[in-house]
XYZ file of C-alpha atoms in Angstrom:
656
model
C 158.076 -16.837 351.293
C 156.113 -20.252 349.505
C 157.597 -21.686 346.786
C 154.585 -23.210 344.222
C 155.940 -25.841 342.368
C 153.658 -26.363 339.137
C 155.827 -27.063 335.731
C 156.060 -30.716 335.955
C 155.161 -31.530 339.213
C 152.992 -30.403 341.707
C 154.144 -29.411 345.093
C 154.899 -26.645 347.996
C 157.720 -25.411 349.226
C 158.878 -23.385 352.159
C 161.926 -22.542 351.618
C 164.602 -23.811 355.100
C 162.510 -27.101 354.699
C 163.450 -29.800 353.712
C 159.848 -31.522 352.968
C 156.673 -30.268 350.885
C 153.814 -28.497 351.995
C 150.731 -31.724 352.626
C 148.657 -30.574 350.772
C 146.028 -33.766 349.434
C 143.413 -32.811 349.137
C 142.548 -32.263 345.461
C 140.042 -28.528 346.113
C 142.473 -27.267 347.508
C 144.852 -28.186 345.716
C 142.493 -26.801 342.688
C 141.582 -23.685 344.470
C 145.245 -22.862 344.554
C 146.239 -22.766 341.582
C 143.462 -20.732 340.031
C 143.824 -18.062 342.612
C 147.973 -18.223 341.654
C 147.261 -18.847 338.264
C 143.306 -17.460 336.693
C 143.821 -13.954 334.310
C 143.601 -11.492 334.727
C 146.335 -11.807 338.465
C 144.757 -10.724 341.468
C 141.642 -10.723 343.951
C 138.571 -13.919 342.499
C 135.251 -13.599 342.748
C 133.718 -15.998 346.017
C 130.989 -16.657 342.944
C 133.432 -17.125 340.493
C 135.171 -19.856 342.868
C 131.661 -21.606 343.996
C 130.376 -21.901 340.575
C 134.468 -23.208 339.214
C 134.728 -25.801 342.261
C 131.218 -27.330 343.592
C 129.063 -26.817 340.511
C 126.909 -29.372 342.446
C 126.199 -28.335 345.356
C 123.680 -25.766 346.895
C 124.791 -22.211 347.112
C 125.361 -22.503 351.210
C 127.223 -25.181 350.568
C 129.470 -24.850 348.286
C 130.267 -21.508 350.478
C 130.731 -23.791 353.845
C 133.638 -25.444 351.467
C 135.483 -22.317 349.668
C 134.986 -21.509 353.562
C 136.554 -24.934 354.350
C 138.576 -24.618 351.860
C 140.366 -21.316 351.996
C 140.770 -21.749 355.785
C 142.417 -25.161 354.695
C 145.107 -23.071 352.414
C 145.426 -20.610 355.256
C 147.011 -23.911 357.893
C 149.535 -24.854 355.099
C 150.487 -21.801 353.287
C 150.173 -19.309 356.803
C 148.041 -16.595 357.879
C 149.206 -14.278 355.113
C 149.154 -16.446 352.034
C 145.352 -15.449 351.751
C 144.161 -11.567 351.173
C 140.060 -11.020 350.874
C 138.332 -7.843 350.293
C 134.944 -7.344 351.997
C 133.326 -10.734 351.759
C 133.159 -11.257 348.628
C 136.900 -11.279 346.877
C 139.709 -13.531 348.158
C 143.005 -14.233 345.850
C 146.937 -14.969 347.059
C 149.866 -12.164 347.803
C 152.625 -13.160 345.715
C 154.913 -11.304 347.975
C 154.434 -14.270 350.206
C 153.748 -16.757 347.813
C 155.574 -17.288 344.549
C 155.011 -19.133 341.281
C 157.454 -21.233 338.285
C 154.706 -20.671 336.101
C 153.355 -16.836 336.793
C 158.213 -16.787 336.259
C 157.749 -18.276 333.133
C 154.924 -15.916 331.925
C 157.801 -13.409 332.739
C 160.046 -14.506 331.600
C 157.838 -14.269 327.758
C 156.422 -11.205 328.325
C 159.895 -9.432 328.683
C 161.067 -11.294 325.578
C 163.778 -13.348 327.345
C 163.120 -16.610 325.021
C 166.397 -17.840 326.334
C 165.229 -17.590 329.615
C 161.899 -18.702 329.739
C 162.571 -21.991 327.827
C 165.394 -23.081 330.667
C 162.946 -21.794 333.323
C 159.975 -24.582 331.601
C 160.353 -27.921 333.497
C 156.696 -30.316 332.722
C 153.849 -28.611 332.071
C 151.657 -27.373 333.769
C 149.956 -29.643 337.403
C 150.752 -32.538 334.949
C 147.836 -35.665 335.463
C 146.186 -33.474 337.594
C 142.233 -33.645 338.108
C 139.308 -32.713 340.178
C 136.327 -34.598 340.240
C 132.838 -33.441 339.601
C 134.343 -29.697 338.583
C 134.505 -30.042 334.698
C 134.383 -26.338 334.585
C 137.809 -26.200 336.259
C 139.341 -29.120 334.301
C 138.323 -27.292 331.059
C 140.272 -23.983 332.412
C 143.240 -26.098 333.477
C 143.670 -27.550 330.606
C 143.887 -24.747 328.432
C 146.035 -23.210 330.371
C 148.573 -26.267 330.177
C 147.897 -26.181 326.363
C 148.571 -22.146 326.106
C 151.801 -22.086 328.011
C 153.009 -25.245 326.083
C 152.303 -22.973 323.196
C 153.696 -20.587 323.709
C 157.017 -22.643 324.851
C 157.341 -23.931 321.911
C 157.482 -20.702 320.737
C 159.436 -18.842 322.946
C 162.328 -21.810 321.975
C 161.988 -21.708 318.124
C 162.310 -17.582 319.087
C 165.230 -18.844 320.397
C 166.392 -20.331 317.795
C 166.088 -17.144 316.009
C 167.999 -15.405 317.926
C 171.029 -17.854 317.038
C 170.641 -18.293 313.482
C 170.941 -14.992 312.894
C 174.230 -14.572 315.614
C 175.207 -16.831 314.423
C 175.770 -17.998 318.009
C 176.765 -21.320 319.222
C 174.162 -24.176 320.586
C 171.820 -23.986 317.580
C 170.959 -27.804 317.061
C 170.719 -28.285 320.545
C 168.690 -24.635 321.241
C 166.923 -26.254 317.371
C 166.941 -30.046 319.063
C 165.103 -28.269 322.365
C 162.310 -26.650 320.591
C 161.078 -29.402 318.229
C 160.853 -31.848 321.457
C 158.259 -29.239 322.911
C 156.042 -30.007 319.566
C 157.388 -33.559 317.939
C 154.327 -33.721 315.012
C 156.035 -30.163 314.171
C 157.552 -31.292 310.263
C 158.191 -28.164 309.849
C 160.295 -27.574 313.102
C 161.785 -31.244 312.398
C 162.798 -30.166 308.759
C 165.332 -26.650 309.815
C 166.527 -29.391 312.246
C 167.176 -32.236 309.906
C 169.189 -29.503 308.236
C 171.231 -27.431 311.136
C 172.472 -31.095 311.786
C 173.451 -31.313 308.128
C 175.643 -28.822 307.951
C 176.771 -28.491 311.371
C 177.323 -32.265 312.627
C 176.795 -34.381 309.572
C 174.352 -36.438 307.345
C 174.444 -39.348 309.171
C 173.324 -37.060 312.359
C 170.722 -34.724 310.481
C 168.850 -38.697 308.795
C 168.789 -39.607 312.670
C 166.741 -37.087 313.042
C 164.723 -37.787 310.478
C 164.496 -41.576 311.688
C 163.553 -40.616 314.782
C 160.058 -38.181 312.898
C 159.130 -41.166 311.437
C 159.528 -43.384 314.171
C 157.073 -41.217 316.166
C 154.761 -40.875 313.436
C 154.555 -44.183 312.438
C 154.616 -45.359 316.564
C 152.147 -43.178 317.473
C 149.369 -41.383 314.745
C 150.404 -44.935 312.476
C 150.991 -42.432 309.689
C 154.404 -41.697 308.163
C 156.271 -37.787 307.497
C 154.701 -35.600 304.413
C 156.004 -35.630 301.334
C 158.433 -32.545 301.696
C 160.165 -33.997 304.940
C 160.530 -37.375 303.097
C 161.785 -36.045 299.646
C 164.541 -33.950 301.979
C 165.514 -36.784 303.690
C 166.086 -39.274 300.484
C 168.295 -36.255 299.285
C 170.049 -36.619 302.818
C 170.714 -40.142 301.870
C 171.247 -39.595 297.612
C 174.489 -37.239 299.050
C 175.180 -39.692 302.772
C 179.045 -40.495 302.695
C 180.307 -43.570 303.078
C 181.684 -43.956 307.129
C 185.162 -45.113 308.320
C 185.554 -48.183 310.238
C 186.920 -48.371 313.960
C 187.547 -51.300 315.757
C 187.601 -50.632 319.195
C 190.585 -50.858 321.433
C 191.505 -54.495 323.466
C 190.319 -54.630 327.638
C 193.277 -57.071 329.075
C 192.347 -59.831 330.006
C 189.831 -61.394 332.522
C 191.615 -63.124 335.080
C 191.950 -66.465 336.298
C 188.873 -66.179 339.334
C 186.461 -64.336 336.795
C 187.718 -67.058 334.272
C 187.050 -70.430 336.724
C 183.847 -68.239 337.898
C 181.905 -68.348 334.740
C 183.067 -71.088 333.525
C 181.400 -73.650 336.792
C 178.353 -70.965 336.498
C 175.427 -72.456 335.084
C 174.287 -72.454 331.466
C 171.534 -69.329 331.825
C 173.464 -67.810 335.087
C 176.738 -68.095 332.964
C 174.942 -66.302 330.378
C 174.199 -64.072 332.641
C 177.463 -63.734 334.802
C 179.202 -62.869 330.690
C 175.805 -59.649 329.855
C 177.358 -58.457 333.706
C 180.883 -58.753 333.298
C 180.183 -56.706 328.993
C 178.820 -53.964 331.064
C 181.377 -52.891 333.862
C 184.223 -54.095 331.207
C 181.608 -51.042 328.252
C 181.495 -48.501 331.175
C 185.232 -48.585 331.611
C 186.100 -48.650 327.737
C 183.791 -45.809 327.914
C 185.474 -43.821 330.452
C 189.100 -44.515 330.222
C 188.963 -45.148 326.009
C 190.332 -42.699 325.150
C 193.683 -43.372 326.705
C 193.105 -47.279 326.253
C 193.226 -46.309 322.245
C 196.122 -44.153 322.612
C 198.092 -46.560 324.496
C 197.193 -49.753 321.797
C 196.604 -48.030 318.619
C 193.794 -47.949 316.187
C 194.744 -51.850 315.224
C 192.221 -54.379 315.470
C 192.529 -56.460 319.139
C 194.431 -59.642 319.805
C 192.769 -62.497 319.500
C 190.994 -64.256 321.635
C 189.810 -60.156 323.611
C 186.295 -59.643 323.823
C 185.275 -56.555 322.375
C 183.043 -55.849 324.551
C 180.851 -53.010 323.154
C 179.727 -55.502 320.324
C 179.060 -58.217 323.471
C 176.758 -56.815 325.089
C 174.779 -55.522 321.556
C 174.572 -59.215 321.082
C 173.283 -60.177 324.753
C 171.573 -57.467 324.934
C 173.258 -55.888 327.968
C 172.618 -52.639 326.840
C 169.921 -52.342 324.377
C 170.869 -48.146 323.096
C 170.734 -48.166 319.950
C 173.390 -46.315 318.551
C 173.349 -42.971 317.900
C 173.122 -42.654 322.109
C 176.823 -44.282 321.805
C 177.962 -41.863 320.382
C 178.928 -39.517 323.162
C 180.867 -41.090 324.829
C 180.872 -38.828 327.997
C 177.142 -39.452 327.691
C 177.462 -42.925 327.627
C 179.362 -44.180 330.307
C 177.115 -42.328 333.047
C 174.347 -43.027 331.827
C 175.791 -46.295 332.958
C 176.923 -45.838 335.337
C 173.514 -44.374 336.144
C 172.312 -48.260 335.036
C 174.362 -49.643 337.744
C 173.800 -47.367 340.839
C 169.825 -48.940 340.070
C 170.689 -52.519 339.653
C 172.994 -52.540 343.121
C 169.646 -51.066 345.251
C 171.319 -47.011 345.047
C 167.890 -45.809 343.657
C 169.113 -41.821 344.760
C 172.150 -42.121 343.588
C 170.927 -43.569 340.446
C 168.475 -40.380 340.435
C 171.802 -37.943 341.118
C 173.181 -39.818 337.829
C 171.468 -39.050 335.432
C 169.790 -35.250 336.859
C 173.992 -34.289 336.118
C 173.859 -36.025 332.723
C 171.159 -34.255 331.767
C 172.053 -31.134 333.487
C 175.056 -31.511 330.598
C 172.351 -32.637 327.572
C 168.698 -32.302 328.418
C 168.237 -34.314 325.523
C 169.553 -37.586 325.998
C 166.456 -39.496 325.856
C 168.329 -42.421 327.584
C 168.793 -40.342 331.059
C 165.510 -39.202 330.806
C 165.026 -42.580 330.775
C 166.572 -43.738 333.069
C 165.767 -40.534 335.617
C 162.113 -41.739 335.094
C 162.005 -45.158 336.904
C 165.144 -44.108 339.390
C 162.067 -41.107 340.755
C 159.305 -44.717 340.631
C 161.748 -46.442 342.440
C 162.420 -43.402 344.851
C 158.649 -42.653 345.772
C 157.700 -46.774 344.928
C 160.163 -47.257 348.432
C 158.742 -44.514 350.200
C 161.603 -42.250 350.473
C 159.730 -39.830 348.194
C 155.985 -37.473 349.010
C 153.991 -40.084 346.283
C 152.410 -35.841 345.045
C 155.721 -35.013 343.905
C 157.375 -38.432 342.876
C 154.521 -39.421 340.133
C 154.966 -36.180 338.352
C 158.360 -35.467 337.883
C 158.307 -39.537 337.378
C 155.536 -38.821 334.464
C 157.709 -35.181 333.133
C 160.533 -36.714 332.444
C 158.583 -40.649 330.582
C 156.761 -38.145 328.044
C 160.490 -36.255 327.107
C 161.843 -39.039 326.546
C 159.377 -40.505 324.551
C 158.648 -36.991 322.821
C 162.967 -37.711 321.960
C 162.591 -41.404 321.285
C 159.085 -43.025 321.007
C 161.050 -46.699 321.647
C 162.106 -45.978 324.934
C 160.737 -49.401 326.203
C 161.850 -48.093 329.528
C 159.630 -44.759 330.080
C 156.672 -46.580 329.035
C 157.090 -48.632 331.892
C 157.889 -45.670 333.956
C 153.898 -44.399 332.824
C 152.306 -47.185 333.301
C 153.300 -47.644 336.605
C 152.038 -43.764 337.417
C 148.330 -45.012 335.817
C 148.517 -47.791 338.382
C 150.047 -46.306 341.809
C 149.448 -43.099 341.440
C 145.857 -42.569 338.774
C 145.005 -46.118 339.735
C 143.780 -46.647 335.860
C 144.800 -49.918 335.184
C 143.585 -50.349 331.715
C 145.547 -47.924 330.724
C 148.147 -49.079 333.297
C 147.574 -51.908 331.201
C 148.147 -50.535 327.944
C 151.699 -48.783 329.083
C 153.256 -51.503 330.607
C 152.135 -53.791 327.191
C 153.804 -51.904 324.922
C 156.621 -51.178 326.915
C 156.773 -55.324 327.044
C 156.944 -55.309 322.974
C 159.427 -52.860 322.679
C 161.466 -55.247 324.555
C 160.469 -58.174 325.562
C 163.092 -59.781 327.206
C 163.485 -57.077 330.026
C 162.936 -58.424 332.904
C 162.197 -55.020 334.140
C 159.659 -55.172 332.140
C 157.827 -58.079 333.837
C 158.038 -57.371 336.986
C 156.367 -54.762 336.597
C 153.684 -56.455 334.896
C 154.108 -58.858 337.926
C 153.345 -56.072 340.194
C 149.893 -54.620 338.386
C 148.241 -58.427 338.610
C 148.315 -58.055 341.717
C 147.168 -54.927 341.850
C 144.141 -57.235 340.078
C 144.121 -59.890 342.733
C 145.500 -62.176 339.711
C 147.677 -63.924 341.438
C 148.501 -66.486 340.011
C 149.512 -64.887 337.027
C 151.500 -62.192 339.290
C 153.124 -65.616 340.559
C 154.027 -66.307 336.983
C 155.561 -63.025 335.755
C 157.503 -62.598 338.579
C 159.575 -66.095 337.656
C 159.300 -64.750 334.185
C 161.627 -61.850 335.077
C 163.390 -63.840 337.643
C 164.246 -66.076 334.464
C 165.096 -63.044 332.592
C 167.928 -62.086 335.332
C 168.779 -65.114 336.929
C 172.024 -64.003 339.184
C 169.664 -60.710 341.177
C 168.215 -61.386 343.867
C 165.671 -58.378 343.540
C 164.483 -60.405 340.712
C 164.671 -63.814 343.173
C 163.053 -62.085 346.270
C 160.097 -60.552 345.012
C 159.835 -64.011 343.844
C 159.176 -64.787 347.073
C 156.998 -61.451 347.354
C 154.244 -62.470 345.267
C 153.868 -66.248 346.847
C 154.080 -64.806 350.243
C 151.365 -62.817 349.064
C 149.882 -65.585 347.563
C 149.916 -67.366 350.389
C 151.762 -69.473 348.363
C 154.329 -70.000 351.994
C 155.996 -73.583 350.934
C 157.213 -72.126 347.893
C 157.386 -68.484 349.550
C 160.017 -70.377 351.756
C 161.637 -72.111 348.756
C 162.352 -69.036 347.155
C 164.074 -67.194 349.819
C 165.686 -70.562 351.144
C 167.198 -70.680 347.398
C 167.566 -66.361 347.351
C 169.777 -67.204 350.733
C 172.319 -70.417 349.128
C 172.558 -68.281 346.037
C 173.517 -64.406 347.920
C 174.408 -65.206 352.231
C 175.302 -61.720 351.335
C 171.553 -60.373 350.790
C 169.030 -59.347 354.069
C 166.464 -58.956 352.442
C 165.843 -63.153 351.666
C 166.249 -63.426 355.849
C 163.570 -61.053 356.355
C 161.225 -62.638 354.323
C 161.817 -66.087 355.353
C 160.409 -64.136 359.106
C 157.218 -62.611 357.129
C 156.594 -65.955 355.710
C 157.270 -67.762 359.729
C 155.056 -65.152 360.886
C 151.849 -65.647 358.949
C 152.288 -69.734 359.879
C 152.625 -69.336 363.783
C 155.958 -69.984 363.396
C 157.600 -66.747 365.332
C 160.369 -68.427 366.750
C 162.061 -68.519 363.349
C 160.478 -65.310 362.567
C 162.285 -63.637 365.022
C 165.608 -65.845 364.099
C 165.517 -65.009 360.776
C 164.987 -61.597 362.297
C 168.462 -61.702 363.659
C 170.031 -62.745 361.165
C 169.140 -60.344 358.562
C 170.575 -57.780 361.320
C 173.545 -60.067 360.890
C 174.502 -60.049 357.228
C 173.473 -56.633 357.449
C 176.604 -55.959 359.202
C 174.979 -54.745 362.498
C 176.003 -56.776 365.013
C 174.665 -54.750 367.650
C 171.051 -54.183 366.705
C 171.051 -58.409 366.668
C 172.394 -58.614 369.596
C 169.094 -56.951 370.648
C 167.342 -59.818 369.546
C 167.662 -61.985 372.519
C 167.453 -65.133 372.033
C 163.406 -67.000 373.062
C 162.281 -70.619 374.452
C 158.706 -70.104 373.401
C 155.726 -68.270 370.938
C 154.352 -66.449 373.503
C 158.182 -64.858 374.734
C 158.567 -64.160 371.097
C 155.495 -62.907 370.743
C 156.403 -60.961 373.477
C 159.933 -59.665 371.808
C 157.649 -58.487 368.276
C 155.511 -56.115 370.109
C 158.784 -54.923 371.424
C 160.546 -54.083 368.337
C 156.983 -52.818 366.924
C 157.048 -50.307 369.884
C 160.383 -49.120 369.483
C 159.998 -48.951 365.853
C 156.572 -46.091 366.314
C 158.931 -43.766 368.371
C 161.587 -43.945 365.556
C 158.657 -42.746 363.985
C 157.359 -40.464 365.187
C 160.970 -38.405 365.866
C 160.973 -38.670 362.930
C 157.991 -36.903 362.117
C 157.967 -34.639 364.475
C 161.662 -34.101 362.472
C 159.423 -32.928 360.127
C 161.150 -36.259 358.235
C 158.839 -36.926 355.271
C 157.531 -40.573 356.286
C 154.900 -42.435 354.031
C 151.743 -43.326 355.775
C 151.937 -47.411 355.378
C 155.334 -46.897 357.613
C 152.564 -46.120 360.747
C 150.052 -48.429 359.182
C 152.371 -51.489 359.438
C 153.761 -50.848 362.544
C 149.772 -49.849 364.170
C 149.236 -53.343 362.406
C 151.874 -54.893 364.702
C 150.266 -53.786 367.728
C 146.825 -55.531 367.093
C 146.165 -51.105 367.564
C 142.309 -51.490 364.982
C 141.536 -47.546 365.167
C 144.977 -46.080 364.741
C 145.956 -48.675 361.812
C 142.702 -47.727 360.911
C 143.250 -44.023 360.246
C 147.008 -44.931 358.930
C 144.842 -46.665 356.115
C 142.944 -44.060 355.493
C 146.049 -41.793 355.305
C 146.820 -43.762 352.439
C 144.148 -43.684 350.966
C 143.297 -40.414 350.373
C 147.438 -39.374 349.599
C 147.564 -42.931 347.115
C 150.275 -44.353 348.984
C 152.599 -46.803 347.245
C 151.972 -50.099 349.145
C 148.130 -49.773 349.761
C 147.843 -52.381 346.758
C 149.221 -55.096 349.050
C 146.443 -54.299 351.921
C 143.719 -56.668 350.984
C 146.502 -58.994 350.394
C 148.929 -59.118 353.646
C 147.949 -61.868 356.599
C 149.676 -58.348 358.566
C 145.971 -57.152 358.615
C 143.695 -60.364 359.064
C 142.993 -59.471 361.756
C 140.998 -56.471 360.514
C 139.632 -57.881 358.088
C 135.590 -58.589 359.597
C 135.991 -55.223 361.116
C 133.056 -53.387 359.248
C 135.087 -49.263 359.039
C 137.585 -51.287 356.927
C 134.902 -53.052 354.791
C 134.259 -49.558 354.868
C 137.765 -48.127 353.759
C 138.617 -50.728 351.390
C 134.817 -50.240 349.169
C 136.208 -46.725 348.395
C 139.552 -48.150 346.744
C 138.301 -47.406 343.549
C 140.321 -49.430 341.347
C 139.409 -52.929 342.136
C 136.565 -54.786 340.540
C 134.376 -57.127 342.699
C 135.139 -59.672 342.262
C 138.465 -58.781 342.668
C 137.763 -57.621 345.623
C 135.490 -61.042 346.331
C 138.708 -62.771 346.114
C 140.993 -61.464 347.980
C 139.206 -61.843 351.182
C 138.491 -65.120 350.275
C 141.902 -65.787 350.058
C 142.457 -63.409 353.118
C 140.281 -65.787 355.253
C 141.761 -68.287 354.145
């Protein structure tokens, strides 16, 4: 059975196959959505489908387009998925194609409120749109709105059931119901009263603050008089909270103390914050046993309170309300640590596990949005699967906490990489920066935004700013080197990579970056030596040994060609096995082999599939051999985000 997932994502899966089925043409996806979801269920008239999806085409062309779209669906889903009656009607076989939105509708119809809410994973086909089909766009918007409204009503029905029965989980159910529609002040007041009764007035006032903050940021207004009166009553009756001093941690080792003392001042601050983050994670994970051993007395003189120190340094940047649940907070820190060490898939899985336990923990939603962003940009997940997940998680995070800077950055990435809407992306990135101007990741995202726009000097400046804010991060340092390389400031890029190697001799990325710089400047023997060093630093001595020492540039060129042929063979093997291989991987290896026809074919696949690396192609020296090819210029003209001035500037840069 084909599994069509449209809630919070848009993906098609066949059981037993790890990768989703490829169906990237918008009109075919639109046809599939309408056949699956349009009511009443059953076969649909071909005339209706033609008018919905090809309204401007003449009758013959539109019917031809419909036949092609149906043929494409049969090729992807299988012949049995599409059924027809005569020449006039067509539809999906429900025994072959299953859809998660239909399951939610069934649960709603059965008044199974809890099941319907649990099966809801986000808006219907988020971010999906089809140009030239306004009636379909209106139909899809209506479907999104009506289904969200129905699930919201179901969520409050579930709250009412728990309220009548006195069952457990009332507060969590009310919070989830309100998160579906955060402008619902009546729902917010119910949640506030439940929190007041079950948890305490402080928690109730926290929910009021969330509502007030959301309304102020999103609508520049304040809660109604009735809601403000409820909050005033709570404040009048609030009880003072007892303060507690965290238990002391063991003193840091002499080696660590000496390392911090010897570091330069800016770097020393970062070392301290990194140590604080790790210490805070240890404190939270083992806080109960530490507290039991040391008691509730004040910390010993000279021993740092890691949580308070982290708040001063801004290392954790979470409001107190998210640190009350120490188990959730510990998992959140673990997810961050995995992200910072480059383990993006493990970071994503950690945040996902946390959300399984607490689906309303907003920092985990921001964390998983960021993790999916990095996984998708890194090529480990198809864009059509990854970006809807990013958007759904980020929007849920903002609905729960409108001050989530990381969530706004994730939405900015969606607009930039997936929709190619740079003005909107810039607004969202600026909002994230305004909420947390000291976040190095925010400046790094803004650096990438400038690169999309072709403003390379600004991109470099923002990359340097992110590096200044996080001087001990090899990742930020290498990012700056990459921006300098794409700006063709090769001497500066070489200096940055060499400095990174001195600071992080165990990191292989700077050697790869140096190899790119040397190749762009015709120093092939040095470039090959850097490739060998990269593998040695990674501990792959066998791979390093396969790269021979050469005595001429001609020999080095031949070795690079052999390496590219081997890489192409590996990519093709992975694709045959069903692994997801991003089109950019093929485009770059064919560019390495100087094959213009295949390179252009894969560049077009990058454009159609919105490959996250596509914005680098007009800048990267790897594609300079194509710049004068009229087919390449025609391809570049289809990159709809590019302003003419930026395109001309990039072309001039490439020619230099």
